[in-house]
CSV table of C-alpha atoms in Angstrom, one decimal:
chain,number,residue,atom,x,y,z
A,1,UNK,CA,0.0,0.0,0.0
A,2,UNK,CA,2.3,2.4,-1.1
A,3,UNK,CA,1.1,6.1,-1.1
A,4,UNK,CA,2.6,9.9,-1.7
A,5,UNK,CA,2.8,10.9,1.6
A,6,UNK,CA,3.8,14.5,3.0
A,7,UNK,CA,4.7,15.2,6.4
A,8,UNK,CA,4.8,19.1,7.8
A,9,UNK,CA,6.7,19.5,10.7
A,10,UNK,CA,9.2,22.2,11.9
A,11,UNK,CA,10.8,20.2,14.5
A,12,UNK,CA,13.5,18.5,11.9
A,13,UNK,CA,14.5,15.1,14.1
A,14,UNK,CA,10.9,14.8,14.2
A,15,UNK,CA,10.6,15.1,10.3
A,16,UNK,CA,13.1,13.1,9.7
A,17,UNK,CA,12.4,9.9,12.5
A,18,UNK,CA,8.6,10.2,10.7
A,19,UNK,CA,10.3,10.1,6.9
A,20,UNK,CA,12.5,7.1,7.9
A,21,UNK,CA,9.1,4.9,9.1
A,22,UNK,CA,7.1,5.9,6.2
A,23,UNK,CA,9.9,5.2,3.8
A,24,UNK,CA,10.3,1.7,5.3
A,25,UNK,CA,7.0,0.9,4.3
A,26,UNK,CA,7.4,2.0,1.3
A,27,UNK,CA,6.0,5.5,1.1
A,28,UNK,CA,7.3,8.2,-1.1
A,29,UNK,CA,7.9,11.2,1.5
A,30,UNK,CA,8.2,14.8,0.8
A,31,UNK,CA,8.9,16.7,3.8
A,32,UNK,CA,8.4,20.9,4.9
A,33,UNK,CA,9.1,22.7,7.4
A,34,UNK,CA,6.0,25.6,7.7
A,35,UNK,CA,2.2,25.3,6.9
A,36,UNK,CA,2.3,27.5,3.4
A,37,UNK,CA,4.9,24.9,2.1
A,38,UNK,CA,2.2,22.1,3.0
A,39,UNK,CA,-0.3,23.9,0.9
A,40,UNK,CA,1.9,24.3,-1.7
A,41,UNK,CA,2.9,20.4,-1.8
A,42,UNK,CA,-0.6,19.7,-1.5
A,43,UNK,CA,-1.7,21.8,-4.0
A,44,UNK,CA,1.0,21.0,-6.5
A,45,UNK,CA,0.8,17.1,-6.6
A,46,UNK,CA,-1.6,14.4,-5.5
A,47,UNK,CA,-0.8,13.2,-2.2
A,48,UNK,CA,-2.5,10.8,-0.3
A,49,UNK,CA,-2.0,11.8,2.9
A,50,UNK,CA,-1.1,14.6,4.7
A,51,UNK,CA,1.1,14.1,7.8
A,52,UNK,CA,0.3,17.6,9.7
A,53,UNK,CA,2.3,19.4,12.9
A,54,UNK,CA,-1.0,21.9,14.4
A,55,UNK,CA,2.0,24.1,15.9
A,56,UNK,CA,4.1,25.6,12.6
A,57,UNK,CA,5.7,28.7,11.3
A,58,UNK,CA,3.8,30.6,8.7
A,59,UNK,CA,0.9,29.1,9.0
A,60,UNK,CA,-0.6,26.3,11.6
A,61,UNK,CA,-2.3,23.1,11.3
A,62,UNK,CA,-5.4,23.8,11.7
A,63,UNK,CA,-5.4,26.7,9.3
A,64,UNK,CA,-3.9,24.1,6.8
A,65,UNK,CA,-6.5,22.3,7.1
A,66,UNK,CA,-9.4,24.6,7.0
A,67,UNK,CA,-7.8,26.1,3.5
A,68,UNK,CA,-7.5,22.5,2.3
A,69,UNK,CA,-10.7,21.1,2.9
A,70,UNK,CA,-12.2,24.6,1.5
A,71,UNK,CA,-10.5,23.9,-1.5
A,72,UNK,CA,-12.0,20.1,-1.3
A,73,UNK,CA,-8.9,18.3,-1.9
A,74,UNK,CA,-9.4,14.4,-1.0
A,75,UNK,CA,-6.4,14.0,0.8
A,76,UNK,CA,-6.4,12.4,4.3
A,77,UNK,CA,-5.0,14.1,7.0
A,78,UNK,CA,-2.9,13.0,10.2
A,79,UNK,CA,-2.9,15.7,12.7
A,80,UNK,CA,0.1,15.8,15.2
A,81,UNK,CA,-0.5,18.4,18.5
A,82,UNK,CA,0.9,18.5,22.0
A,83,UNK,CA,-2.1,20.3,22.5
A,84,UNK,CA,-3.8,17.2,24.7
A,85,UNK,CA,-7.0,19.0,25.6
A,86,UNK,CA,-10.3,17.6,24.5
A,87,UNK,CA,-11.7,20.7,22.5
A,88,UNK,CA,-8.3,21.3,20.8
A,89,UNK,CA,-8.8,17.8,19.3
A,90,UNK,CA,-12.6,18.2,18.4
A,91,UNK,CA,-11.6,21.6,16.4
A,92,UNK,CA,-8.7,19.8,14.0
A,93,UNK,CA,-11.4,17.0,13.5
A,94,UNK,CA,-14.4,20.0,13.4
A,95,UNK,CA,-12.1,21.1,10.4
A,96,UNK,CA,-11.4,18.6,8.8
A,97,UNK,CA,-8.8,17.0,9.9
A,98,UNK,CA,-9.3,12.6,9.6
A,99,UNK,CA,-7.4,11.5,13.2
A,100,UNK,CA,-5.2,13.0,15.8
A,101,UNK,CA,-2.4,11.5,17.7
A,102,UNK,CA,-0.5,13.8,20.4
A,103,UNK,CA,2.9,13.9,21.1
A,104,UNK,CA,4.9,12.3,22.4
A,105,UNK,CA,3.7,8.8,20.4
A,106,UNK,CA,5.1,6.0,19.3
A,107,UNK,CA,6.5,5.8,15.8
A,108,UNK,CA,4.5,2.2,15.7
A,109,UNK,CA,1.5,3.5,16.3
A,110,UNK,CA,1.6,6.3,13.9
A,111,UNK,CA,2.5,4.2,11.4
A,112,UNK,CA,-0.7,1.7,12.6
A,113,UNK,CA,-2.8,4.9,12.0
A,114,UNK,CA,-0.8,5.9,8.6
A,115,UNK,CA,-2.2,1.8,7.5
A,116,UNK,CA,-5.4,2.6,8.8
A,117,UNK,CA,-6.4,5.9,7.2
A,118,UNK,CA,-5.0,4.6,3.7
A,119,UNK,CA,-6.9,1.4,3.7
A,120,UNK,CA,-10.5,3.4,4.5
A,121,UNK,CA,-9.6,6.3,2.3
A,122,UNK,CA,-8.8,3.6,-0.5
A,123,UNK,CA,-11.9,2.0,0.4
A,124,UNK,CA,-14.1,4.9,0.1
A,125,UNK,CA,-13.1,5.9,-3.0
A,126,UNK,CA,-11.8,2.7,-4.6
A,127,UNK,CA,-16.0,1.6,-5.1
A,128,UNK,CA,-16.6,0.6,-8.4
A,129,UNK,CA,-20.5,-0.5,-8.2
A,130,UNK,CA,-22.0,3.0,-9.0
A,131,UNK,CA,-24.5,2.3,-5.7
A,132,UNK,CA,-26.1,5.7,-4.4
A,133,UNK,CA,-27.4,5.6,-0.6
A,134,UNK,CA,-30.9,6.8,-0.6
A,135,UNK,CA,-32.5,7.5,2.6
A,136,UNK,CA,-35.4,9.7,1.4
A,137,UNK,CA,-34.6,13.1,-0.1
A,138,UNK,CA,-31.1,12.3,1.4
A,139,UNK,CA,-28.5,10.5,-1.1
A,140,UNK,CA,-24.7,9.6,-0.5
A,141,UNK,CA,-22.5,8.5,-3.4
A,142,UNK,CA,-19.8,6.8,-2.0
A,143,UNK,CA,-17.5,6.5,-5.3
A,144,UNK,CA,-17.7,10.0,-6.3
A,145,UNK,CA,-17.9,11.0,-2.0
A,146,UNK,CA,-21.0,13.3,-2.8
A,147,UNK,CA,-23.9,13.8,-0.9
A,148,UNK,CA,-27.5,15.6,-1.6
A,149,UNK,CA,-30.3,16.7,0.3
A,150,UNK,CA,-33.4,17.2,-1.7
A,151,UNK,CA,-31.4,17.5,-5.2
A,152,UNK,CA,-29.3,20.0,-3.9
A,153,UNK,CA,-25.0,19.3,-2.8
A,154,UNK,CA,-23.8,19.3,0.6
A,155,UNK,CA,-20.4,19.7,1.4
A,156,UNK,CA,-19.1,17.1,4.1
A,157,UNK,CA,-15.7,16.7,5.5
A,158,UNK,CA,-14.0,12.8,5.0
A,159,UNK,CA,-14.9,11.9,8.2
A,160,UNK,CA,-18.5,13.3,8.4
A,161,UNK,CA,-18.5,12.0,5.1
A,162,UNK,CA,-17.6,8.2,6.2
A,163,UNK,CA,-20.3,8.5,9.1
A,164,UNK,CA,-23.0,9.4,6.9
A,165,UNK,CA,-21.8,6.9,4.6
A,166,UNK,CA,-21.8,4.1,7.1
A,167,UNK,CA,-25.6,5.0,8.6
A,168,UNK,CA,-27.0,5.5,5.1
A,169,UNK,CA,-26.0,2.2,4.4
A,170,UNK,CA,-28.1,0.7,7.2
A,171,UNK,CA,-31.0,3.7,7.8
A,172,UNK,CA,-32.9,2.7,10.7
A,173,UNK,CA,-30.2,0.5,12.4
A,174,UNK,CA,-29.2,2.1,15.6
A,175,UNK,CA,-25.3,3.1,15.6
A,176,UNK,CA,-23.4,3.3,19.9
A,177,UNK,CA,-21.0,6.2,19.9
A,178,UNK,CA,-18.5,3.3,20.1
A,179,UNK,CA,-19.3,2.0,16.5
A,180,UNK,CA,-19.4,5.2,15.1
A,181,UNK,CA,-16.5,6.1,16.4
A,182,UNK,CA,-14.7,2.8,15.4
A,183,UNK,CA,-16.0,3.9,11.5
A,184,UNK,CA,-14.2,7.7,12.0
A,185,UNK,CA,-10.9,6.9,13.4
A,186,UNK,CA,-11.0,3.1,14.8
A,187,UNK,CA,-11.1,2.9,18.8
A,188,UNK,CA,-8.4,5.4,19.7
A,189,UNK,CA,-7.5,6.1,23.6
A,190,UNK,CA,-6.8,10.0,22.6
A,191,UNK,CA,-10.3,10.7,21.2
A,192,UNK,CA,-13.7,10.3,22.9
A,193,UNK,CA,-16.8,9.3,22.0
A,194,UNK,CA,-17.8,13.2,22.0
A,195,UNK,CA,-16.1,13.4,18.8
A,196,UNK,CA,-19.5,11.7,17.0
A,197,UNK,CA,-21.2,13.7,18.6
A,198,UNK,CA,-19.8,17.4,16.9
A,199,UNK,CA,-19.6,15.2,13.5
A,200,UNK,CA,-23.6,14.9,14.1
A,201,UNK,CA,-24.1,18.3,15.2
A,202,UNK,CA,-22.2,19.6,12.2
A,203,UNK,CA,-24.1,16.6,10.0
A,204,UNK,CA,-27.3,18.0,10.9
A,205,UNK,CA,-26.5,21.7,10.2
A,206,UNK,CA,-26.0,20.5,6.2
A,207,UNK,CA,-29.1,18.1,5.9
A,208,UNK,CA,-31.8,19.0,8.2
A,209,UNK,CA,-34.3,21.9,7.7
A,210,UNK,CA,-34.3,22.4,11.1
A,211,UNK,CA,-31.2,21.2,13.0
A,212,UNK,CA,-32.4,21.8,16.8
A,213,UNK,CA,-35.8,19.6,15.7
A,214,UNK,CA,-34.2,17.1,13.6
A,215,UNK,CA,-35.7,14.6,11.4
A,216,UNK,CA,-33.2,12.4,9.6
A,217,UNK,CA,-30.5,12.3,12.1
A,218,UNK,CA,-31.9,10.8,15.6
A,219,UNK,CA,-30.7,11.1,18.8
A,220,UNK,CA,-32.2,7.1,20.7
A,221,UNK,CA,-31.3,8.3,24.8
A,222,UNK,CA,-28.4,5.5,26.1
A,223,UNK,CA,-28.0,4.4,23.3
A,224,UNK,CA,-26.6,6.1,20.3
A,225,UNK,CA,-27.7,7.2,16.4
A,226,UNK,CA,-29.8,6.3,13.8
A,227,UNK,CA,-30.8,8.4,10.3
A,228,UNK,CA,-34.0,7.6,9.1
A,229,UNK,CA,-36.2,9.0,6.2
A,230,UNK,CA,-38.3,12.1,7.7
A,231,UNK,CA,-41.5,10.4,5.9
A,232,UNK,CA,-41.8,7.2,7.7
A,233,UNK,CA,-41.2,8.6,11.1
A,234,UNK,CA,-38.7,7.4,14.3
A,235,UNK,CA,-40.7,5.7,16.9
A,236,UNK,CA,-38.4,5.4,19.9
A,237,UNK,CA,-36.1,8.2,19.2
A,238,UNK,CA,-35.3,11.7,20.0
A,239,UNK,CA,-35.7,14.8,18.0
A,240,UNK,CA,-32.1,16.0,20.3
């Protein structure tokens, strides 16, 4: 599974212990040292993932990644931060961003996550069966990663993207926190199960008409999420 990778980070024996585990698996590595050089390597090639420090000269992570998923460019992106705090997470992810590790980490495990990301992101757009989701007026394409409400586009982030997927897959099956979480970024001791719940919040901004009385994207109390199509109703769940 070799992919283009490049990895932004101003701390250079960081850069470099990152581009010696990529490279052993096989990755071709480009390496910068300050967020406008990122956007510039993203914009000039097609990478496949994006390795990203949050805390860079120029311009930051998370401003990186707001400019690149404006842009929509596909690209995953690995956010690195020894910002630990819960809400600093839940904004790079907010943005765009498709997992978090904080430092310090082990080399191992961000080259489990590197695996991980690549294999879904492949997945998602290596589809070939043309299949559209249809729950009601909602529709998700997972080969071209678009999605519609009522005819009309919605822009998702990859990871609000890969939630909606997975529920429109199944409408009316009730998703934990856990399995939903398991579908953004696998079970992960740094994030918590409040992530789904600002991908939902954001979710229901873009395809309900009325996101504080929703109709699509259900809240069932203990237990977790379910979408269903407005027209045939929720019995059991909550309009929260």
């Amino acid at each position: 599974m070799c992919a283009n990778v490049i990895v932004a980070e101003d701390d250079a024996k960081q850069a470099e212990l990152v581009r010696r585990y990529l490279e052993r698996e096989g990755h071709a590595v480009t390496v910068v040292s300050d967020g406008l050089a990122a956007l510039e390597q993203a914009r000039r090639g097609r990478p496949d993932l994006l390795v990203l420090d949050v805390m860079m000269p120029r311009a930051d992570g998370l401003d990186v990644v707001r400019i690149l998923r404006a842009e929509e460019r596909e690209l995953a992106v690995l956010m690195l931060t020894a910002r630990a705090t819960e809400d600093d997470l839940l904004l790079g992810l907010d943005l765009g961003a498709d997992d978090y590790m904080t430092k310090p980490y082990s080399p191992r495990e961000l080259m489990a996550r590197v695996r991980t990301l690549l294999r879904r992101t492949r997945r998602d757009t290596g589809r070939d069966d043309g299949h559209i989701l249809r729950v009601g007026s909602l529709a998700v394409d997972p080969v071209r990663h678009e999605v519609a409400v009522d005819g009309a586009g919605v822009e998702c982030t990859p990871g609000e993207f890969r939630l909606l997927a997975a529920m429109a897959a199944e409408p009316g099956r009730v998703f934990t926190r856990e399995q939903l979480l398991a579908e953004l970024h696998g079970f992960d001791r740094y994030i918590s199960s409040r992530t789904v719940d600002v991908h939902i919040m954001n979710l229901r901004k873009k395809i309900e008409r009325a996101p504080r009385r929703p109709a699509r994207l259900l809240t069932v109390f203990g237990v977790g999420y379910k979408l269903m199509d407005p027209l045939k109703g929720a019995p059991g769940a909550s309009a929260r």
